[in-house]
Amino acid sequence: MNVFSTPVADSPGDVLQKHGGHRPNITERPADKYKALTRNQLEAISEYGNVTDDDLFAMRVVSAVLPFRTNRYVIENLIDWNRIPDDPVYKIVFPQRGMLEDDDFRRIADLLLREVPVQEVAQAATKIRNRLNPHPAGQQDLNVPRTDGDAFEGLQHKYRETVLFFPSQGQTCHAYCTFCFRWAQFIGEEELKISSKDAVGLHRYLAARPDVSDLLITGGDPMIMKTRVMEGYLRRFVDDPALAHVQNIRIGTKSLTFWPHRFVNDDDADDLLRLLDDLVRSGRHIAIMAHFNHWQEMRTDVVHEAIRRIRNTGAVIRSQAPLLARINDNPDVWAQMWREQVRLGIIPYYMFVERDTGPRQYFEVPLVRCWETFRGAIQQVSGLGRTVRGPSMSATPGKVEVTGVQEVAGEKVFVLRFLQGRVPDWVGRPFFAKFDPEATWLDQLEPAFGQNSFFFEDELRLLTSKEGLA
Ligand SMILES: *Cc1c(COP(=O)(O)O)cnc(C)c1O
Ligand code: SF4
C-alpha cells in the first residue's frame, strides 16, 4: 500500500464484524462491479454506521424530493462512519434534513407517516422541486442554439470558443451529490432534461463553426457511459479533418471520486484509456475535468491507480469544485486538497460559488466568505497550485470572479471580473459592486459608486432578448 493512501473508512470486513457478522443485503456483488444503491437501500446502507431512526426517516423524506444514489465504493471507502453526520463525504451523498425547507419537510414527512399512495408523495415532491429553480442561469433556454427556430437540445453554446454537449447516455452519475445543480437531470421529468443522442448533429454543428476550439462533454457524468457509446461521440475527432479545429476536448466527471474503477477494473476500462490515448495522439489536448470537493475523496489506492492510468494516456486532469457550507468552507481543506492534487499530477482549475438551485440554503456561503476561503487557501500552496481561479459564479452573463473586497475612495466594495463572458470583450475587465456581507450571488449585488447598472447589463439585455427571452 502506498504510504499516502490511508483509507478513511473501515474495510468492509471491519464493518461486517461490527454488525455481528450480519451482512447488509447490498454486498452480493463484488465490490468492484458497479451497482447503484438508491432510496430503497437506505436502511441497509445505514447499517454501516450509527444512523439514528430519526436520521434514517429524514433521509427518506428528503430523498423523496431530491435525487439520491450511491454505491459501495463510496460508502466503504470514502466515508468515515465514526464521524457521521459530520463526515464531509457523508453530507455530499446522503440527504440531510436541512436540505429541505421546514414546511416542505413536514409536508412530505406527514405523507410518509400516513402511508399515502406513492403517487401522492410524488405529486407533492414535484411541487416542491418546481420551486427549487431547476435550471439556474438560463441553462435550459438561453444557451441552446436555435436553427430555424429549432433548439438543438443537449448542446449549449454560451461562450464563443467552447461548446458544451450533454450526451443522453451520460445523464446520470455513479452517485449523486446532494448539492448538485444538475439535479433536474436525474428525476425523470422529461421537460426538465437537456440532452442529446445526436452524435451526427454534434459533429455537423462543430464542423460548421471554425471558431469553436473547445468541446466540453458534460452530464450528469459522461464517464457513466460505456466506452462503446463514448466512441460514437469522440472517435470521429481522431481522424475527421472537418473537426480538426476542435483542439481541446474536456470531459467533466466525478467518477474519480465516485467510481475510480471506471479507469481500472471496469470491463471496458482499457478501451476507454485507448480512446483517450488515440485522441491525444491525434494532436489534441484531452482534459478530464475532475470534480473533487474534499481531499478525503482522493486517498484510496484505486483512485491513485486511476489517476496514473489516465495520465499515462497523455490526458491532463484538472480539478474544479464548488465551495459548500458544511463540506469544504474551510481554507485548510482546499489547501490540503490542492496540494495533494498537485502531487498527484492534477491541475487545480476552478473554485465555484454554489449555484442558486436545489437545496441551496443548506450549502450557500456568502461571497465575502468564499473570497476569504479562497485567499486563505491559495496562500498556503506553492505556485504550482495557484493555477486555480475563483471563487467564480457561473451566472447568466458569464463566469464572474470575486477578486476581493477593498475600500476604494471611501466606499467598501467587491472587486469583480469576468473570467468568461457571453461577450468576449467583457473578460478581464474589473468592475465594482457595493459590499454586502450577506450576498451570495451576483444578482444580489448592486453597482458601487452610485452607478445605475453594471457595465455589461445593457448588452446582456440585448443579447438575451434576441435569444427570445426578455
Ligand atoms: C465554464 C463554462 C465553459 C468553459 O469555460 P472556460 O472558461 O473555458 O473553462 C463553457 N460553457 C459554459 C456554459 C460554462 O459554464
Ligand atoms: S457528479 Fe456532478 S452531475 Fe453528478 S450529482 Fe454530482 S455534481 Fe451533479
Short mmCIF file of C-alpha atoms and ligand atoms in Angstrom, two decimals:
data_model
loop_
_atom_site.label_atom_id
_atom_site.label_comp_id
_atom_site.label_asym_id
_atom_site.label_seq_id
_atom_site.Cartn_x
_atom_site.Cartn_y
_atom_site.Cartn_z
CA MET A 1 0.00 0.00 0.00
CA ASN A 2 1.16 3.46 -0.91
CA VAL A 3 2.15 5.48 2.17
CA PHE A 4 -0.13 8.28 1.18
CA SER A 5 -3.22 6.14 0.95
CA THR A 6 -4.93 5.82 4.26
CA PRO A 7 -8.48 4.65 3.64
CA VAL A 8 -10.75 6.66 5.88
CA ALA A 9 -13.41 4.03 6.31
CA ASP A 10 -13.14 0.67 7.95
CA SER A 11 -12.65 -2.12 5.48
CA PRO A 12 -15.88 -3.92 4.55
CA GLY A 13 -14.72 -6.77 6.75
CA ASP A 14 -14.49 -4.50 9.79
CA VAL A 15 -17.91 -3.12 9.08
CA LEU A 16 -19.40 -6.61 8.96
CA GLN A 17 -17.63 -7.53 12.20
CA LYS A 18 -19.20 -4.58 13.93
CA HIS A 19 -22.58 -5.83 12.97
CA GLY A 20 -22.06 -9.23 14.43
CA GLY A 21 -21.48 -10.84 11.06
CA HIS A 22 -24.83 -9.66 9.73
CA ARG A 23 -24.35 -8.88 6.07
CA PRO A 24 -26.07 -5.78 4.81
CA ASN A 25 -28.01 -7.12 1.81
CA ILE A 26 -26.11 -4.88 -0.58
CA THR A 27 -22.84 -6.77 -0.72
CA GLU A 28 -23.83 -9.62 -3.02
CA ARG A 29 -21.91 -8.28 -5.97
CA PRO A 30 -18.13 -7.94 -5.90
CA ALA A 31 -17.16 -4.51 -4.60
CA ASP A 32 -15.51 -3.57 -7.90
CA LYS A 33 -18.61 -4.34 -10.02
CA TYR A 34 -20.72 -1.27 -10.20
CA LYS A 35 -24.18 -1.33 -8.72
CA ALA A 36 -26.20 1.75 -7.88
CA LEU A 37 -27.75 1.91 -4.43
CA THR A 38 -30.83 4.06 -4.12
CA ARG A 39 -33.56 5.13 -1.75
CA ASN A 40 -34.81 1.56 -1.32
CA GLN A 41 -31.47 0.52 0.16
CA LEU A 42 -31.20 3.39 2.65
CA GLU A 43 -31.96 1.12 5.56
CA ALA A 44 -29.31 -1.44 4.59
CA ILE A 45 -26.75 1.30 3.98
CA SER A 46 -27.44 2.89 7.33
CA GLU A 47 -26.11 -0.28 8.95
CA TYR A 48 -22.59 0.83 8.07
CA GLY A 49 -22.74 3.40 10.82
CA ASN A 50 -24.67 4.72 13.72
CA VAL A 51 -27.57 6.22 11.80
CA THR A 52 -30.43 7.01 14.16
CA ASP A 53 -34.02 6.16 13.25
CA ASP A 54 -34.77 9.89 13.06
CA ASP A 55 -31.92 10.44 10.63
CA LEU A 56 -32.99 7.48 8.53
CA PHE A 57 -36.53 8.83 8.37
CA ALA A 58 -35.21 12.30 7.46
CA MET A 59 -33.23 10.73 4.62
CA ARG A 60 -36.38 9.01 3.36
CA VAL A 61 -38.23 12.31 3.41
CA VAL A 62 -35.56 14.36 1.66
CA SER A 63 -34.83 11.65 -0.92
CA ALA A 64 -38.49 11.69 -1.90
CA VAL A 65 -37.80 15.15 -3.32
CA LEU A 66 -34.11 15.28 -4.18
CA PRO A 67 -32.32 12.52 -6.07
CA PHE A 68 -30.29 10.03 -4.05
CA ARG A 69 -27.86 7.43 -5.34
CA THR A 70 -24.64 5.93 -4.08
CA ASN A 71 -22.58 2.75 -4.40
CA ARG A 72 -20.37 0.50 -2.30
CA TYR A 73 -17.10 2.15 -3.25
CA VAL A 74 -18.34 5.42 -1.80
CA ILE A 75 -19.80 4.04 1.38
CA GLU A 76 -16.98 1.59 2.08
CA ASN A 77 -14.00 3.77 1.20
CA LEU A 78 -14.79 7.46 1.32
CA ILE A 79 -16.94 7.89 4.39
CA ASP A 80 -15.68 7.74 7.94
CA TRP A 81 -18.77 6.26 9.57
CA ASN A 82 -17.44 7.11 13.02
CA ARG A 83 -17.80 10.76 12.12
CA ILE A 84 -21.31 10.88 10.71
CA PRO A 85 -23.28 13.06 10.36
CA ASP A 86 -20.31 15.47 10.20
CA ASP A 87 -18.26 13.49 7.74
CA PRO A 88 -17.96 15.60 4.57
CA VAL A 89 -18.49 12.80 2.04
CA TYR A 90 -21.50 11.60 4.01
CA LYS A 91 -23.05 15.03 3.55
CA ILE A 92 -22.07 15.13 -0.11
CA VAL A 93 -24.03 11.96 -0.79
CA PHE A 94 -26.64 11.41 1.91
CA PRO A 95 -29.72 13.61 2.15
CA GLN A 96 -29.95 15.65 5.34
CA ARG A 97 -32.99 17.17 6.96
CA GLY A 98 -31.84 20.76 6.48
CA MET A 99 -31.75 20.30 2.70
CA LEU A 100 -35.49 20.95 2.59
CA GLU A 101 -37.30 23.97 3.99
CA ASP A 102 -39.13 23.11 7.22
CA ASP A 103 -42.59 23.37 5.68
CA ASP A 104 -41.66 21.16 2.78
CA PHE A 105 -40.02 18.65 5.08
CA ARG A 106 -43.12 18.47 7.25
CA ARG A 107 -45.45 18.09 4.29
CA ILE A 108 -43.55 15.07 2.93
CA ALA A 109 -42.94 13.62 6.41
CA ASP A 110 -46.64 13.78 7.09
CA LEU A 111 -47.49 11.98 3.83
CA LEU A 112 -44.95 9.25 4.54
CA LEU A 113 -46.19 8.76 8.10
CA ARG A 114 -49.76 8.47 6.84
CA GLU A 115 -48.54 5.95 4.27
CA VAL A 116 -50.45 7.59 1.44
CA PRO A 117 -50.09 6.12 -2.07
CA VAL A 118 -46.72 6.82 -3.71
CA GLN A 119 -48.32 8.96 -6.44
CA GLU A 120 -49.50 11.39 -3.80
CA VAL A 121 -45.98 11.72 -2.39
CA ALA A 122 -44.65 12.13 -5.92
CA GLN A 123 -47.08 14.95 -6.65
CA ALA A 124 -46.13 16.85 -3.53
CA ALA A 125 -42.45 16.30 -4.34
CA THR A 126 -42.87 17.66 -7.85
CA LYS A 127 -44.43 20.84 -6.50
CA ILE A 128 -41.51 21.39 -4.17
CA ARG A 129 -38.95 20.71 -6.89
CA ASN A 130 -40.51 23.20 -9.22
CA ARG A 131 -39.82 25.89 -6.66
CA LEU A 132 -36.13 24.94 -6.44
CA ASN A 133 -35.00 26.62 -9.67
CA PRO A 134 -34.07 23.51 -11.61
CA HIS A 135 -32.27 25.40 -14.37
CA PRO A 136 -30.26 28.30 -12.98
CA ALA A 137 -28.55 30.92 -15.17
CA GLY A 138 -30.80 30.35 -18.18
CA GLN A 139 -29.30 26.91 -18.75
CA GLN A 140 -32.30 25.46 -20.45
CA ASP A 141 -33.33 28.28 -22.78
CA LEU A 142 -30.64 30.90 -23.03
CA ASN A 143 -27.68 28.90 -24.27
CA VAL A 144 -29.39 26.48 -26.61
CA PRO A 145 -28.55 27.27 -30.23
CA ARG A 146 -31.54 27.59 -32.50
CA THR A 147 -31.52 26.87 -36.21
CA ASP A 148 -34.75 27.84 -37.98
CA GLY A 149 -36.29 28.20 -34.58
CA ASP A 150 -35.45 24.61 -33.59
CA ALA A 151 -33.40 24.19 -30.46
CA PHE A 152 -30.59 21.67 -30.60
CA GLU A 153 -31.36 20.03 -27.33
CA GLY A 154 -28.34 18.79 -25.47
CA LEU A 155 -25.93 21.36 -26.82
CA GLN A 156 -25.11 24.72 -25.27
CA HIS A 157 -23.02 27.36 -26.89
CA LYS A 158 -22.63 30.24 -24.47
CA TYR A 159 -19.00 31.25 -24.97
CA ARG A 160 -17.65 31.69 -28.48
CA GLU A 161 -14.85 29.16 -28.29
CA THR A 162 -16.50 26.46 -26.17
CA VAL A 163 -19.41 24.15 -26.91
CA LEU A 164 -20.99 22.12 -24.14
CA PHE A 165 -22.51 18.80 -25.07
CA PHE A 166 -24.79 16.65 -22.89
CA PRO A 167 -24.90 13.09 -24.28
CA SER A 168 -28.18 11.48 -23.23
CA GLN A 169 -26.46 8.28 -22.14
CA GLY A 170 -24.34 10.35 -19.74
CA GLN A 171 -27.14 12.00 -17.81
CA THR A 172 -26.71 10.09 -14.62
CA CYS A 173 -23.77 9.61 -12.25
CA HIS A 174 -22.13 6.81 -10.26
CA ALA A 175 -23.51 8.53 -7.17
CA TYR A 176 -25.35 11.83 -6.74
CA CYS A 177 -24.23 14.91 -4.89
CA THR A 178 -26.79 16.45 -2.60
CA PHE A 179 -25.81 19.94 -3.77
CA CYS A 180 -25.90 19.18 -7.49
CA PHE A 181 -27.13 21.95 -9.78
CA ARG A 182 -27.83 19.31 -12.43
CA TRP A 183 -30.25 17.51 -10.16
CA ALA A 184 -33.16 18.14 -12.50
CA GLN A 185 -31.49 15.76 -14.97
CA PHE A 186 -31.89 12.85 -12.59
CA ILE A 187 -35.50 12.88 -11.57
CA GLY A 188 -37.02 11.59 -14.74
CA GLU A 189 -39.13 14.62 -15.64
CA GLU A 190 -38.63 14.92 -19.35
CA GLU A 191 -39.34 18.62 -19.60
CA LEU A 192 -36.53 19.40 -17.17
CA LYS A 193 -33.91 17.44 -19.10
CA ILE A 194 -31.35 18.68 -21.55
CA SER A 195 -29.52 16.05 -23.53
CA SER A 196 -28.90 14.62 -26.98
CA LYS A 197 -28.14 11.28 -28.60
CA ASP A 198 -27.33 13.06 -31.80
CA ALA A 199 -23.62 12.43 -32.38
CA VAL A 200 -24.04 13.25 -36.07
CA GLY A 201 -25.71 16.54 -35.17
CA LEU A 202 -22.87 17.37 -32.80
CA HIS A 203 -20.22 16.69 -35.42
CA ARG A 204 -22.13 18.68 -38.04
CA TYR A 205 -22.62 21.61 -35.65
CA LEU A 206 -18.92 21.73 -34.84
CA ALA A 207 -17.77 21.24 -38.43
CA ALA A 208 -19.72 24.37 -39.37
CA ARG A 209 -18.12 26.50 -36.62
CA PRO A 210 -14.41 27.10 -37.08
CA ASP A 211 -14.40 29.46 -34.04
CA VAL A 212 -15.01 26.59 -31.68
CA SER A 213 -11.73 25.31 -30.24
CA ASP A 214 -13.13 23.54 -27.20
CA LEU A 215 -15.68 20.82 -26.75
CA LEU A 216 -16.82 20.09 -23.24
CA ILE A 217 -18.68 16.83 -22.74
CA THR A 218 -20.71 17.02 -19.61
CA GLY A 219 -23.67 15.44 -17.83
CA GLY A 220 -24.62 14.05 -15.38
CA ASP A 221 -21.35 12.23 -15.72
CA PRO A 222 -20.22 11.20 -19.21
CA MET A 223 -17.98 8.55 -17.65
CA ILE A 224 -21.12 6.60 -16.78
CA MET A 225 -21.33 5.77 -20.50
CA LYS A 226 -19.95 2.54 -21.81
CA THR A 227 -16.79 3.10 -23.81
CA ARG A 228 -18.54 1.95 -26.97
CA VAL A 229 -21.07 4.77 -26.58
CA MET A 230 -18.33 7.28 -25.85
CA GLU A 231 -16.64 6.10 -29.06
CA GLY A 232 -19.71 7.16 -31.02
CA TYR A 233 -19.27 10.74 -29.88
CA LEU A 234 -15.49 11.02 -29.80
CA ARG A 235 -13.85 8.61 -32.28
CA ARG A 236 -14.60 10.98 -35.19
CA PHE A 237 -12.27 13.57 -33.69
CA VAL A 238 -9.33 11.24 -34.17
CA ASP A 239 -9.49 11.19 -37.95
CA ASP A 240 -12.08 13.61 -39.39
CA PRO A 241 -10.31 16.69 -40.85
CA ALA A 242 -13.60 18.63 -40.68
CA LEU A 243 -13.23 18.55 -36.89
CA ALA A 244 -9.54 19.42 -36.74
CA HIS A 245 -10.25 22.90 -35.33
CA VAL A 246 -11.70 21.36 -32.17
CA GLN A 247 -8.37 21.18 -30.40
CA ASN A 248 -9.33 20.68 -26.81
CA ILE A 249 -11.79 18.12 -25.55
CA ARG A 250 -12.79 18.17 -21.93
CA ILE A 251 -14.80 15.56 -20.16
CA GLY A 252 -16.42 16.69 -16.92
CA THR A 253 -16.64 13.88 -14.40
CA LYS A 254 -16.86 12.96 -10.77
CA SER A 255 -16.01 9.33 -11.48
CA LEU A 256 -12.57 9.66 -9.86
CA THR A 257 -14.45 10.26 -6.64
CA PHE A 258 -17.49 8.05 -7.10
CA TRP A 259 -16.20 5.18 -9.22
CA PRO A 260 -12.45 5.18 -10.00
CA HIS A 261 -12.87 1.53 -11.06
CA ARG A 262 -14.14 3.08 -14.31
CA PHE A 263 -10.49 3.53 -15.30
CA VAL A 264 -9.09 0.43 -13.65
CA ASN A 265 -11.43 -2.56 -13.26
CA ASP A 266 -14.49 -1.95 -15.43
CA ASP A 267 -14.70 -4.38 -18.36
CA ASP A 268 -14.15 -1.59 -20.86
CA ALA A 269 -11.65 0.46 -18.83
CA ASP A 270 -8.77 -0.42 -21.15
CA ASP A 271 -10.82 0.52 -24.21
CA LEU A 272 -11.62 3.87 -22.62
CA LEU A 273 -7.96 4.56 -21.98
CA ARG A 274 -7.16 3.58 -25.56
CA LEU A 275 -9.73 6.09 -26.82
CA LEU A 276 -8.17 8.83 -24.70
CA ASP A 277 -4.75 7.79 -25.93
CA ASP A 278 -5.86 7.92 -29.58
CA LEU A 279 -7.40 11.36 -29.07
CA VAL A 280 -4.17 12.62 -27.53
CA ARG A 281 -2.16 11.12 -30.41
CA SER A 282 -4.40 12.95 -32.86
CA GLY A 283 -2.76 16.10 -31.50
CA ARG A 284 -5.40 17.20 -29.08
CA HIS A 285 -5.45 18.34 -25.52
CA ILE A 286 -7.69 15.95 -23.66
CA ALA A 287 -8.69 17.18 -20.24
CA ILE A 288 -10.51 15.20 -17.62
CA MET A 289 -12.28 17.88 -15.60
CA ALA A 290 -12.42 16.11 -12.27
CA HIS A 291 -14.80 17.19 -9.59
CA PHE A 292 -13.32 16.84 -6.10
CA ASN A 293 -14.86 18.57 -3.10
CA HIS A 294 -12.58 17.31 -0.39
CA TRP A 295 -9.19 15.62 -0.03
CA GLN A 296 -10.99 12.73 1.60
CA GLU A 297 -12.13 11.69 -1.91
CA MET A 298 -8.55 11.25 -3.14
CA ARG A 299 -6.96 8.76 -0.79
CA THR A 300 -7.70 5.23 -1.96
CA ASP A 301 -5.27 3.07 -3.91
CA VAL A 302 -7.75 2.67 -6.72
CA VAL A 303 -8.17 6.41 -7.29
CA HIS A 304 -4.39 6.77 -7.38
CA GLU A 305 -4.21 3.96 -9.92
CA ALA A 306 -6.99 5.59 -11.98
CA ILE A 307 -5.15 8.92 -11.98
CA ARG A 308 -1.92 7.21 -13.00
CA ARG A 309 -3.62 5.36 -15.86
CA ILE A 310 -5.35 8.47 -17.19
CA ARG A 311 -2.13 10.44 -17.09
CA ASN A 312 -0.34 7.66 -18.94
CA THR A 313 -2.59 8.32 -21.93
CA GLY A 314 -1.31 11.88 -22.09
CA ALA A 315 -4.65 13.28 -20.96
CA VAL A 316 -4.44 16.01 -18.35
CA ILE A 317 -6.58 16.01 -15.22
CA ARG A 318 -7.81 19.37 -13.99
CA SER A 319 -9.95 19.82 -10.93
CA GLN A 320 -12.90 22.02 -10.14
CA ALA A 321 -15.46 22.14 -7.36
CA PRO A 322 -18.00 24.32 -5.65
CA LEU A 323 -17.43 25.81 -2.22
CA LEU A 324 -20.07 24.36 0.09
CA ALA A 325 -21.07 25.20 3.61
CA ARG A 326 -20.56 22.24 5.97
CA ILE A 327 -18.39 20.37 3.46
CA ASN A 328 -15.42 22.45 2.39
CA ASP A 329 -15.97 26.00 3.71
CA ASN A 330 -12.53 26.00 5.26
CA PRO A 331 -9.32 27.21 3.63
CA ASP A 332 -7.30 24.34 5.10
CA VAL A 333 -9.49 21.76 3.37
CA TRP A 334 -8.89 23.40 -0.01
CA ALA A 335 -5.20 23.93 0.60
CA GLN A 336 -4.72 20.28 1.50
CA MET A 337 -6.83 19.19 -1.46
CA TRP A 338 -4.89 21.34 -3.94
CA ARG A 339 -1.54 20.25 -2.51
CA GLU A 340 -2.47 16.60 -2.91
CA GLN A 341 -3.78 17.25 -6.40
CA VAL A 342 -0.55 18.90 -7.45
CA ARG A 343 1.40 15.98 -6.04
CA LEU A 344 -0.77 13.51 -7.96
CA GLY A 345 -0.34 15.48 -11.17
CA ILE A 346 -3.77 17.11 -11.19
CA ILE A 347 -4.00 20.79 -12.09
CA PRO A 348 -6.34 22.87 -9.88
CA TYR A 349 -8.62 24.84 -12.21
CA TYR A 350 -11.75 26.44 -10.71
CA MET A 351 -13.34 27.07 -7.31
CA PHE A 352 -17.03 27.76 -7.89
CA VAL A 353 -19.59 29.59 -5.82
CA GLU A 354 -22.51 27.18 -5.28
CA ARG A 355 -25.31 27.86 -7.74
CA ASP A 356 -28.74 29.18 -6.93
CA THR A 357 -30.63 25.92 -7.24
CA GLY A 358 -31.80 22.89 -5.29
CA PRO A 359 -31.15 22.82 -1.53
CA ARG A 360 -29.17 26.00 -1.82
CA GLN A 361 -29.90 27.44 1.61
CA TYR A 362 -28.15 24.43 3.16
CA PHE A 363 -24.91 24.90 1.25
CA GLU A 364 -24.62 28.55 0.41
CA VAL A 365 -21.71 30.63 1.60
CA PRO A 366 -21.73 34.46 1.44
CA LEU A 367 -19.46 35.81 -1.30
CA VAL A 368 -17.22 37.53 1.19
CA ARG A 369 -16.59 34.21 2.93
CA CYS A 370 -15.98 32.50 -0.40
CA TRP A 371 -13.28 35.04 -1.12
CA GLU A 372 -11.74 34.70 2.35
CA THR A 373 -11.67 30.93 1.96
CA PHE A 374 -10.07 31.13 -1.46
CA ARG A 375 -7.49 33.59 -0.27
CA GLY A 376 -6.75 31.64 2.90
CA ALA A 377 -6.24 28.50 0.81
CA ILE A 378 -4.20 29.90 -2.05
CA GLN A 379 -1.78 31.50 0.39
CA GLN A 380 -0.92 28.04 1.67
CA VAL A 381 0.03 26.43 -1.64
CA SER A 382 3.02 26.90 -3.89
CA GLY A 383 2.81 28.44 -7.32
CA LEU A 384 2.00 25.05 -8.84
CA GLY A 385 -1.35 25.11 -7.06
CA ARG A 386 -2.09 28.71 -7.93
CA THR A 387 -3.40 27.76 -11.34
CA VAL A 388 -6.81 27.69 -9.71
CA ARG A 389 -9.18 30.62 -10.25
CA GLY A 390 -12.18 31.75 -8.29
CA PRO A 391 -14.28 31.95 -6.38
CA SER A 392 -16.31 32.08 -9.57
CA MET A 393 -20.05 32.45 -10.15
CA SER A 394 -21.39 30.82 -13.33
CA ALA A 395 -24.10 33.42 -13.83
CA THR A 396 -26.21 34.50 -16.79
CA PRO A 397 -23.65 36.98 -18.21
CA GLY A 398 -20.66 34.70 -17.64
CA LYS A 399 -18.22 33.46 -15.05
CA VAL A 400 -17.63 36.22 -12.55
CA GLU A 401 -14.72 36.03 -10.13
CA VAL A 402 -14.89 37.61 -6.72
CA THR A 403 -11.44 39.14 -6.90
CA GLY A 404 -11.66 40.67 -3.46
CA VAL A 405 -13.06 43.20 -1.03
CA GLN A 406 -11.45 46.60 -0.89
CA GLU A 407 -12.12 50.14 0.20
CA VAL A 408 -11.95 52.47 -2.77
CA ALA A 409 -12.47 56.22 -2.41
CA GLY A 410 -14.12 55.74 0.98
CA GLU A 411 -16.57 53.05 -0.20
CA LYS A 412 -16.28 49.36 0.70
CA VAL A 413 -16.71 47.37 -2.49
CA PHE A 414 -16.46 43.95 -4.06
CA VAL A 415 -13.91 43.89 -6.84
CA LEU A 416 -15.20 41.53 -9.54
CA ARG A 417 -14.13 40.46 -13.00
CA PHE A 418 -15.27 38.20 -15.79
CA LEU A 419 -13.24 35.04 -16.24
CA GLN A 420 -15.55 34.08 -19.07
CA GLY A 421 -18.25 36.19 -20.73
CA ARG A 422 -21.07 35.99 -23.23
CA VAL A 423 -19.27 38.87 -24.89
CA PRO A 424 -15.55 38.15 -25.18
CA ASP A 425 -14.72 41.81 -24.58
CA TRP A 426 -16.14 41.65 -21.05
CA VAL A 427 -13.43 39.22 -19.98
CA GLY A 428 -10.70 40.55 -17.74
CA ARG A 429 -12.39 43.89 -17.05
CA PRO A 430 -12.63 44.62 -13.32
CA PHE A 431 -15.89 46.08 -12.02
CA PHE A 432 -17.24 47.03 -8.64
CA ALA A 433 -20.26 46.24 -6.52
CA LYS A 434 -21.36 47.66 -3.19
CA PHE A 435 -20.08 45.48 -0.38
CA ASP A 436 -22.82 43.31 1.09
CA PRO A 437 -21.77 40.84 3.79
CA GLU A 438 -24.78 38.63 3.12
CA ALA A 439 -24.84 38.50 -0.67
CA THR A 440 -24.42 35.00 -2.04
CA TRP A 441 -24.87 35.59 -5.78
CA LEU A 442 -24.31 38.16 -8.49
CA ASP A 443 -28.00 39.09 -8.79
CA GLN A 444 -27.98 40.31 -5.18
CA LEU A 445 -25.23 42.82 -5.85
CA GLU A 446 -25.64 46.47 -6.73
CA PRO A 447 -23.20 48.64 -8.61
CA ALA A 448 -20.85 50.70 -6.45
CA PHE A 449 -20.03 54.41 -6.68
CA GLY A 450 -23.61 55.49 -7.37
CA GLN A 451 -23.77 53.85 -10.80
CA ASN A 452 -27.19 52.69 -12.02
CA SER A 453 -26.09 49.48 -13.64
CA PHE A 454 -23.11 47.24 -14.23
CA PHE A 455 -21.22 47.88 -17.45
CA PHE A 456 -22.45 44.70 -19.14
CA GLU A 457 -26.15 44.94 -18.35
CA ASP A 458 -27.42 46.79 -21.43
CA GLU A 459 -25.57 44.49 -23.77
CA LEU A 460 -26.74 41.44 -21.87
CA ARG A 461 -30.37 42.57 -22.07
CA LEU A 462 -30.00 43.00 -25.80
CA LEU A 463 -28.45 39.57 -26.21
CA THR A 464 -30.94 37.70 -24.10
CA SER A 465 -33.94 39.35 -25.76
CA LYS A 466 -32.51 38.37 -29.15
CA GLU A 467 -32.43 34.80 -27.93
CA GLY A 468 -36.12 35.07 -27.21
CA LEU A 469 -36.01 35.75 -23.51
CA ALA A 470 -36.87 39.15 -22.11
C1 LIG B 1 -17.46 27.19 -17.59
C2 LIG B 1 -18.16 27.06 -18.83
C3 LIG B 1 -17.46 26.84 -20.01
C4 LIG B 1 -15.96 26.72 -20.04
O1 LIG B 1 -15.35 27.94 -19.72
P1 LIG B 1 -13.77 28.02 -19.54
O2 LIG B 1 -13.51 29.39 -19.00
O3 LIG B 1 -13.18 27.79 -20.88
O4 LIG B 1 -13.40 26.95 -18.57
C5 LIG B 1 -18.18 26.74 -21.18
N1 LIG B 1 -19.54 26.84 -21.20
C6 LIG B 1 -20.25 27.10 -20.08
C7 LIG B 1 -21.73 27.25 -20.16
C8 LIG B 1 -19.58 27.21 -18.86
O5 LIG B 1 -20.27 27.43 -17.75
S1 SF4 B 2 -21.36 14.11 -10.05
FE1 SF4 B 2 -21.75 16.15 -10.88
S2 SF4 B 2 -23.60 15.93 -12.11
FE2 SF4 B 2 -23.45 14.11 -10.79
S3 SF4 B 2 -24.62 14.61 -8.97
FE3 SF4 B 2 -22.53 15.24 -8.54
S4 SF4 B 2 -22.41 17.38 -9.14
FE4 SF4 B 2 -24.22 16.51 -10.07
#
